[in-house]
mmCIF file with all atom_site columns, N, CA and C in Angstrom:
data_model
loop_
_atom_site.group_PDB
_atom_site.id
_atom_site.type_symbol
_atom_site.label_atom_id
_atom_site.label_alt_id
_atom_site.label_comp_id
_atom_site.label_asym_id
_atom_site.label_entity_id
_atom_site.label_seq_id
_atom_site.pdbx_PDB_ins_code
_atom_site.Cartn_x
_atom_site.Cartn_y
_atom_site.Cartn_z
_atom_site.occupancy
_atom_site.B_iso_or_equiv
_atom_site.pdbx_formal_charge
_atom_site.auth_seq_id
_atom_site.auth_comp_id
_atom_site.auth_asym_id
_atom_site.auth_atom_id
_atom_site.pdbx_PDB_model_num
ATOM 1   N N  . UNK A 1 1  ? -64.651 2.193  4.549  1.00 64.00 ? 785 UNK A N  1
ATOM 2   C CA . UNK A 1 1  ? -64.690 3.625  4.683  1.00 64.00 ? 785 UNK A CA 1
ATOM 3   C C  . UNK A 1 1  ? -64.102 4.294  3.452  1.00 64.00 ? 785 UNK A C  1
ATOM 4   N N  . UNK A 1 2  ? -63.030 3.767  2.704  1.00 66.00 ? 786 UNK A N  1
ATOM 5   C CA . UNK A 1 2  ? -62.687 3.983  1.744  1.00 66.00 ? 786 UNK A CA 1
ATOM 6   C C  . UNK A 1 2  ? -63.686 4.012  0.434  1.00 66.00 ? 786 UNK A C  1
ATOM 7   N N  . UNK A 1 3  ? -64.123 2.985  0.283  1.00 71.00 ? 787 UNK A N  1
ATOM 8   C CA . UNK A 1 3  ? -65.306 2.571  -0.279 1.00 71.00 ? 787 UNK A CA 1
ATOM 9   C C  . UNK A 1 3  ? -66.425 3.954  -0.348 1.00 71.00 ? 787 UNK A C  1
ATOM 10  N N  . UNK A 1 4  ? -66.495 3.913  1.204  1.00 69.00 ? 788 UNK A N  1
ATOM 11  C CA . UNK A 1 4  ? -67.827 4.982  1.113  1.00 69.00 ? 788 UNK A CA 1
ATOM 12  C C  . UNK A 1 4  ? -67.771 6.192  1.679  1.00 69.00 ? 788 UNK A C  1
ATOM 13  N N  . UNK A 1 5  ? -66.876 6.978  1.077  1.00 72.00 ? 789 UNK A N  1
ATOM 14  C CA . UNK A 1 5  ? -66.643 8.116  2.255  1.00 72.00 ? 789 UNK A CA 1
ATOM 15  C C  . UNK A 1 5  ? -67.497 9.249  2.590  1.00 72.00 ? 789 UNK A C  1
ATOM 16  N N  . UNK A 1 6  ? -67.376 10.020 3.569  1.00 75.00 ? 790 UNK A N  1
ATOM 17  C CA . UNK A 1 6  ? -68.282 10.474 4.640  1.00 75.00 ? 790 UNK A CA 1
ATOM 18  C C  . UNK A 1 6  ? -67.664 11.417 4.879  1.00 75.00 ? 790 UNK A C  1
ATOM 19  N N  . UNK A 1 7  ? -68.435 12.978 5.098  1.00 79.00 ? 791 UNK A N  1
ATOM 20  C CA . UNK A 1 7  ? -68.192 14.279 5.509  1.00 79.00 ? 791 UNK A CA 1
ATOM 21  C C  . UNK A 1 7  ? -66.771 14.227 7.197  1.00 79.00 ? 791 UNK A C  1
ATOM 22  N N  . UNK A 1 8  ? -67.853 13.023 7.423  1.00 81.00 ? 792 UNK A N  1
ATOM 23  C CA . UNK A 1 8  ? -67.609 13.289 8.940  1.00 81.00 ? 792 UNK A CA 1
ATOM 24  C C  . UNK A 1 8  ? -67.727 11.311 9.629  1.00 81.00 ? 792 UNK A C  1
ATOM 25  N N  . UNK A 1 9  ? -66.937 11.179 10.516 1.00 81.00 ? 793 UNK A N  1
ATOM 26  C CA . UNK A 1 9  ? -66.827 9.488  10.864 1.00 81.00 ? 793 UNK A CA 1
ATOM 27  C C  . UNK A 1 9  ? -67.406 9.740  12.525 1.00 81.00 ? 793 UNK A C  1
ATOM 28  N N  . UNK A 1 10 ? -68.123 8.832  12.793 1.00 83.00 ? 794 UNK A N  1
ATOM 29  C CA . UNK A 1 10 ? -68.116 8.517  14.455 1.00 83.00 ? 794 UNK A CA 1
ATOM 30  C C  . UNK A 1 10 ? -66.997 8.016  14.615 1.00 83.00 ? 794 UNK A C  1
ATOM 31  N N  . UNK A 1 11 ? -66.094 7.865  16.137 1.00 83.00 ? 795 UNK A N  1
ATOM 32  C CA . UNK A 1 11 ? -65.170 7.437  16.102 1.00 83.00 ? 795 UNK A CA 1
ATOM 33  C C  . UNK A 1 11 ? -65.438 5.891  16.307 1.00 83.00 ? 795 UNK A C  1
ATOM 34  N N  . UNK A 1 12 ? -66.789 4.950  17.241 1.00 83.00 ? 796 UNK A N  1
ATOM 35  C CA . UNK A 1 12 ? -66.717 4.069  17.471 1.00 83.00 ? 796 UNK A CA 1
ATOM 36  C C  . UNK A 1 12 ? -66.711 3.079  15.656 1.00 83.00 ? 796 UNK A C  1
ATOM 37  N N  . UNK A 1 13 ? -67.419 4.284  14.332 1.00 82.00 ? 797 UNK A N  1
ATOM 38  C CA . UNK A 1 13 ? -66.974 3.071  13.163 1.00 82.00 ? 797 UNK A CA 1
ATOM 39  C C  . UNK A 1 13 ? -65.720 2.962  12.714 1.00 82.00 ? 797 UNK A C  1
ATOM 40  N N  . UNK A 1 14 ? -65.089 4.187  12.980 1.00 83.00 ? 798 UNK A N  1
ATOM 41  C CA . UNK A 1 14 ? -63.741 4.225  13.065 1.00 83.00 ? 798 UNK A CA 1
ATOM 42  C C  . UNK A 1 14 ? -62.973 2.978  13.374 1.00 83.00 ? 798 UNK A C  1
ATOM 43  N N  . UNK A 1 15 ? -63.409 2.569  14.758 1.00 86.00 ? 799 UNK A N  1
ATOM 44  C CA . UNK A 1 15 ? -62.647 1.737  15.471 1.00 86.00 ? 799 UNK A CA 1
ATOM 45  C C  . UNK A 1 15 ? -63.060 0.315  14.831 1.00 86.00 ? 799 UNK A C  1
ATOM 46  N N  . UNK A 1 16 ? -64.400 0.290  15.197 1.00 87.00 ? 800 UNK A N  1
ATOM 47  C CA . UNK A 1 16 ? -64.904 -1.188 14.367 1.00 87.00 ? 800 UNK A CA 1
ATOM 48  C C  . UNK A 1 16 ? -64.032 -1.348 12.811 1.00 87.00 ? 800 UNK A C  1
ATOM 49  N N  . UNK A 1 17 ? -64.360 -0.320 11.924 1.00 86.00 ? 801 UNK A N  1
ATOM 50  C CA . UNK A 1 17 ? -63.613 -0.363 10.507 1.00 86.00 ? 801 UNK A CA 1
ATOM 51  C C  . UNK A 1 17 ? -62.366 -1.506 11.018 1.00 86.00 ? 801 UNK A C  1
ATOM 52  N N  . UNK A 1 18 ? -61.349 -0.427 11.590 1.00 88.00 ? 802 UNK A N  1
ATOM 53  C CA . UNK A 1 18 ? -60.122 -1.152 11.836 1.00 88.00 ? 802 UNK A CA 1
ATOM 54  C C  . UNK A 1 18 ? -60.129 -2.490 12.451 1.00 88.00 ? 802 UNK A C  1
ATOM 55  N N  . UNK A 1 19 ? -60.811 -2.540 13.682 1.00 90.00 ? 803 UNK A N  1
ATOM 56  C CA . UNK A 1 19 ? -61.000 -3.964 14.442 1.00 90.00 ? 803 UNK A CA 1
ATOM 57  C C  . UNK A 1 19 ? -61.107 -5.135 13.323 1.00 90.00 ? 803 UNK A C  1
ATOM 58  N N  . UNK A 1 20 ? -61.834 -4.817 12.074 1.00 92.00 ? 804 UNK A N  1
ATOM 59  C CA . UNK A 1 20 ? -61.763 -5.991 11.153 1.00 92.00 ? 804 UNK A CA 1
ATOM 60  C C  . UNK A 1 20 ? -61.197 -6.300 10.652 1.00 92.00 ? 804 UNK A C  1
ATOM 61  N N  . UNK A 1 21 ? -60.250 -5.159 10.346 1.00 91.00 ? 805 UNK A N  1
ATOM 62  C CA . UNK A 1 21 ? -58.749 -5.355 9.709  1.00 91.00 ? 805 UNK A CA 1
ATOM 63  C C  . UNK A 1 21 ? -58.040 -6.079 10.617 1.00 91.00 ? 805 UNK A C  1
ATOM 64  N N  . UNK A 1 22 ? -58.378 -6.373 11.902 1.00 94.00 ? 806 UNK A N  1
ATOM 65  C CA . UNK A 1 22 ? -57.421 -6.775 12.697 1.00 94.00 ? 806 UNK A CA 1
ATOM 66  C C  . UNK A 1 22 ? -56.347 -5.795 13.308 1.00 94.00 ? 806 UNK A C  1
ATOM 67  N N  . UNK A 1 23 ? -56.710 -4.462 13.165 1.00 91.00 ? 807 UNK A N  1
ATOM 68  C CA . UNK A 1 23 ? -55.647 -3.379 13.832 1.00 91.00 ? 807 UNK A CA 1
ATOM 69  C C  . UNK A 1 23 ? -56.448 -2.607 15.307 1.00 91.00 ? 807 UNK A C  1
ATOM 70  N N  . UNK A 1 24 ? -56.084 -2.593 16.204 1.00 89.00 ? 808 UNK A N  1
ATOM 71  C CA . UNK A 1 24 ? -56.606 -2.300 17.460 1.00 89.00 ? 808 UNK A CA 1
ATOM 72  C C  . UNK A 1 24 ? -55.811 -1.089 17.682 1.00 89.00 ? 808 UNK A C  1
ATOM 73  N N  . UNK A 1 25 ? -57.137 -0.173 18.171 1.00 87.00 ? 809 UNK A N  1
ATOM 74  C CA . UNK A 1 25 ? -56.139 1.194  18.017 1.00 87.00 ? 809 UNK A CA 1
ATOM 75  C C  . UNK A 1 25 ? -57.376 2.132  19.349 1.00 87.00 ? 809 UNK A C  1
ATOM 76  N N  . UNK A 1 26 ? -56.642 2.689  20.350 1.00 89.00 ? 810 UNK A N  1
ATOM 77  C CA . UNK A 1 26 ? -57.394 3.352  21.235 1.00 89.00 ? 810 UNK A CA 1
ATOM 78  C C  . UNK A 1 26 ? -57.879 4.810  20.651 1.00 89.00 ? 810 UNK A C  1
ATOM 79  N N  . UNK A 1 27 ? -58.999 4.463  21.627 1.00 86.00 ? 811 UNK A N  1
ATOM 80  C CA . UNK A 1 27 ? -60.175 6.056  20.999 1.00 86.00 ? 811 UNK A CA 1
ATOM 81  C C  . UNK A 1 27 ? -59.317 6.847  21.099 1.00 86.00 ? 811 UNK A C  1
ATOM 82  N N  . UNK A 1 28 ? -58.660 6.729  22.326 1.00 90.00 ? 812 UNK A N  1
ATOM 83  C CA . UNK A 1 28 ? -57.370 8.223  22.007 1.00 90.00 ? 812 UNK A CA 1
ATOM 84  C C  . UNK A 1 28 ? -56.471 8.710  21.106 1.00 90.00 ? 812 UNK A C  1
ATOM 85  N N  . UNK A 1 29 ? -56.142 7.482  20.831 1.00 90.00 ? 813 UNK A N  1
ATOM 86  C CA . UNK A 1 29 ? -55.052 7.882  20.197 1.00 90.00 ? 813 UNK A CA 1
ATOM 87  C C  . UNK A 1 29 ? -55.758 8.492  18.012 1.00 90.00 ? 813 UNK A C  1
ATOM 88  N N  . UNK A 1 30 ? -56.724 7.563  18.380 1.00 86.00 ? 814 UNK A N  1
ATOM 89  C CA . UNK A 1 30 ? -57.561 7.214  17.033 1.00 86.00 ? 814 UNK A CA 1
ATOM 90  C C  . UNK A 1 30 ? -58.367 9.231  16.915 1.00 86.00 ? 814 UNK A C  1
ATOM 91  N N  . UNK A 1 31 ? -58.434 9.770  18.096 1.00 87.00 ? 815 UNK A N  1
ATOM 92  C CA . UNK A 1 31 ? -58.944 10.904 18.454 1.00 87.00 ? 815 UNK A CA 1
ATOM 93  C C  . UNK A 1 31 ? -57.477 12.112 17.900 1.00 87.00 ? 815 UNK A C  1
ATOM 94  N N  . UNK A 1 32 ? -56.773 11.817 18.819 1.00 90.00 ? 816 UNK A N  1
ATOM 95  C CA . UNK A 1 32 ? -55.652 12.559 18.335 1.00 90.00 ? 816 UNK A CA 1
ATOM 96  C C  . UNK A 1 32 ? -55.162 12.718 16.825 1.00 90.00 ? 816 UNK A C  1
ATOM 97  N N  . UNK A 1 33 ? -54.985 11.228 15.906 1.00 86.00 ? 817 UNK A N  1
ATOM 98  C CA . UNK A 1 33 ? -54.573 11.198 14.617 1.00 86.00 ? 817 UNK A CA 1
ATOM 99  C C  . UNK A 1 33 ? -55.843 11.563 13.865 1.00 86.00 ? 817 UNK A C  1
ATOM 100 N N  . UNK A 1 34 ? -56.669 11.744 14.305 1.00 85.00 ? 818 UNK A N  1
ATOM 101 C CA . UNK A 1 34 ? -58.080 12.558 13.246 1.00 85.00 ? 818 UNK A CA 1
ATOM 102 C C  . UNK A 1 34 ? -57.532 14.067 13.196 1.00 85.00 ? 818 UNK A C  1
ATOM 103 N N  . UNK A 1 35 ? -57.135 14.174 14.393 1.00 87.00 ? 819 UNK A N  1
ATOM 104 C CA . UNK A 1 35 ? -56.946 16.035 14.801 1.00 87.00 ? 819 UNK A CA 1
ATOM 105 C C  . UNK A 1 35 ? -55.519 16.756 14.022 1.00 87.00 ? 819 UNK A C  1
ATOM 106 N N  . UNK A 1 36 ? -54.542 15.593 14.112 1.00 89.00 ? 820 UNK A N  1
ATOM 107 C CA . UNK A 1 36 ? -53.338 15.680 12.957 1.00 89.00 ? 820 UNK A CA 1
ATOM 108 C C  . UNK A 1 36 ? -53.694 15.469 11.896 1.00 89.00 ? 820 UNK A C  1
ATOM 109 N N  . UNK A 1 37 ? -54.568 14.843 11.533 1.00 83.00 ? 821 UNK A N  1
ATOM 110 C CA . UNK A 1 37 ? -54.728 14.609 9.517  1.00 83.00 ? 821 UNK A CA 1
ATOM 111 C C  . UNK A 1 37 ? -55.997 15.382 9.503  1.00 83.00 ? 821 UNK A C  1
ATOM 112 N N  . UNK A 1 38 ? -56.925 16.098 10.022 1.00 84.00 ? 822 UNK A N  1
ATOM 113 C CA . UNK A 1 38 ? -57.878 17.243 9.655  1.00 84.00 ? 822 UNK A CA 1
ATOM 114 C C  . UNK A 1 38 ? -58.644 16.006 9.357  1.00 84.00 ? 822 UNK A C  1
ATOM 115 N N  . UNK A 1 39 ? -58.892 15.000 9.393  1.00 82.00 ? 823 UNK A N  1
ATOM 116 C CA . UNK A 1 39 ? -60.249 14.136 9.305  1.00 82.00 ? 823 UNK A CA 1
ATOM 117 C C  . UNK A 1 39 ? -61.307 14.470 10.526 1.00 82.00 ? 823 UNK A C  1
ATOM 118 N N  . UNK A 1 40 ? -62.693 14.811 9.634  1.00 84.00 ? 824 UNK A N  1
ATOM 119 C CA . UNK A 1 40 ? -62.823 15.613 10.332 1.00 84.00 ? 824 UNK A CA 1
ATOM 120 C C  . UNK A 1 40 ? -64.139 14.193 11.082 1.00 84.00 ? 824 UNK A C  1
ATOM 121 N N  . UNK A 1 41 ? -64.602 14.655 12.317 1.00 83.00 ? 825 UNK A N  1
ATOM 122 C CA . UNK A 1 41 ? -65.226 13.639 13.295 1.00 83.00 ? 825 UNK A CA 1
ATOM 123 C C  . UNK A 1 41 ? -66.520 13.995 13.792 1.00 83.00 ? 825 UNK A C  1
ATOM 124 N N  . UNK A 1 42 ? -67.697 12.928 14.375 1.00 80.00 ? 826 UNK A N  1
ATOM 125 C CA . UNK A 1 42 ? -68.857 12.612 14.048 1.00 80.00 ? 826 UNK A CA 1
ATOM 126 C C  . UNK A 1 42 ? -69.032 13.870 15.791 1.00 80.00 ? 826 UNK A C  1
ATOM 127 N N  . UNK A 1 43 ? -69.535 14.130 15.909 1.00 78.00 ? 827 UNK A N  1
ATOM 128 C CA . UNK A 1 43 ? -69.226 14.844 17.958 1.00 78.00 ? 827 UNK A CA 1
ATOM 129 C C  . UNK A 1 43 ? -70.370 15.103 18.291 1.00 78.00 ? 827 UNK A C  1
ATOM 130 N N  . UNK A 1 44 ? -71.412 14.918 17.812 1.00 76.00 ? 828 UNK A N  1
ATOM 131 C CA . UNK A 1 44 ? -72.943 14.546 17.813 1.00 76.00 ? 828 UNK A CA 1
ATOM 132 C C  . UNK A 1 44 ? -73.208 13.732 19.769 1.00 76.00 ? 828 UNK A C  1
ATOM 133 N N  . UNK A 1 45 ? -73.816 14.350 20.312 1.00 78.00 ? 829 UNK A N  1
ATOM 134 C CA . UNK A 1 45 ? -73.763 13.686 21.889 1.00 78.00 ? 829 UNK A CA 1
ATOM 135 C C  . UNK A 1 45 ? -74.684 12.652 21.671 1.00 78.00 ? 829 UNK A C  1
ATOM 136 N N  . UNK A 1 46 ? -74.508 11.287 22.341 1.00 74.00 ? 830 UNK A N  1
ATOM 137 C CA . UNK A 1 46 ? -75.394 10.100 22.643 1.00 74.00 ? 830 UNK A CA 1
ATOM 138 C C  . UNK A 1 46 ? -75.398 9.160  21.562 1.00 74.00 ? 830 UNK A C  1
ATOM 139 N N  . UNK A 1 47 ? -75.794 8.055  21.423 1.00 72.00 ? 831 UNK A N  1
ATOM 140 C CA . UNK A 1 47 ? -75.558 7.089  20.516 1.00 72.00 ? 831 UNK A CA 1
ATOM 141 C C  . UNK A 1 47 ? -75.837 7.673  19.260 1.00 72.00 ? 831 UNK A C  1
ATOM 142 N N  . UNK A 1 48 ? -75.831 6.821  18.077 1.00 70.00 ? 832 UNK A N  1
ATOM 143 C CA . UNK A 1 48 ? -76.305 6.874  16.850 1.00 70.00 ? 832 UNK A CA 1
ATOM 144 C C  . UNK A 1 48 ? -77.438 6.250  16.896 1.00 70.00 ? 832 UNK A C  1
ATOM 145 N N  . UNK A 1 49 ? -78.810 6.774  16.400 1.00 69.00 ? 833 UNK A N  1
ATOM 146 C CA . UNK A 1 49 ? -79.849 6.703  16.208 1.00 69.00 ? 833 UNK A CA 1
ATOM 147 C C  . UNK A 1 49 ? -80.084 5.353  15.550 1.00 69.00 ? 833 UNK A C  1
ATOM 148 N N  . UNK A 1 50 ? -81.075 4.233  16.237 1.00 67.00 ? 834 UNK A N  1
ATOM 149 C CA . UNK A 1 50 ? -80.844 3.107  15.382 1.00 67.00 ? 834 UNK A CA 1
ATOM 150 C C  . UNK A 1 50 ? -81.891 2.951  13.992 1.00 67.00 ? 834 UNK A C  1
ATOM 151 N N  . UNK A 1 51 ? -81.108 2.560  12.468 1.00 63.00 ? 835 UNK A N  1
ATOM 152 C CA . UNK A 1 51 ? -81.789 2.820  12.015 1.00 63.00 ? 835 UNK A CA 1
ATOM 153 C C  . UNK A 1 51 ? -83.148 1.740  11.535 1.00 63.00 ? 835 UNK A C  1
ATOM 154 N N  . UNK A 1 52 ? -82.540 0.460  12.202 1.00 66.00 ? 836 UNK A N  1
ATOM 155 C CA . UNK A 1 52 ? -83.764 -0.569 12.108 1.00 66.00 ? 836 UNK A CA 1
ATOM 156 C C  . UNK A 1 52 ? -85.127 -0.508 12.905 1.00 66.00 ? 836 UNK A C  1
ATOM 157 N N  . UNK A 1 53 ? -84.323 0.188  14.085 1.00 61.00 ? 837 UNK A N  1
ATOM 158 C CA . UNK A 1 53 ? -85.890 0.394  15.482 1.00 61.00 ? 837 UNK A CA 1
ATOM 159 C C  . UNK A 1 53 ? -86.786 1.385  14.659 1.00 61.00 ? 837 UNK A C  1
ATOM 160 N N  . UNK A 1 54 ? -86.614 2.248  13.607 1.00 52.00 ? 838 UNK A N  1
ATOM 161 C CA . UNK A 1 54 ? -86.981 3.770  13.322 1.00 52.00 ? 838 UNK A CA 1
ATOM 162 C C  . UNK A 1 54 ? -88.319 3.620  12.617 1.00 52.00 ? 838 UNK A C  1
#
């Protein structure tokens, strides 16, 4: 994410990002610390569009 940064994050790459790092961190809380650091978040309703089926 660092690498490639983005206007705006879904929270589930959010979570994956970290999961690889090995840091486990709840949507909540991962929800809340977006809202304290102004990172701003993906809020788009229903999955992400897949882009291989397309």
């Amino acid at each position: 994410m660092l690498n490639h940064p983005s206007p705006r994050y879904r929270t589930r790459d959010f979570i994956k990002h970290l999961g690889a790092q090995k840091i486990s961190v709840d949507a909540k809380d991962l929800r809340r610390f977006c809202k304290k650091h102004r990172i701003a978040r993906d809020t788009r309703p229903g999955r992400p569009k897949c882009i291989v089926c397309a």
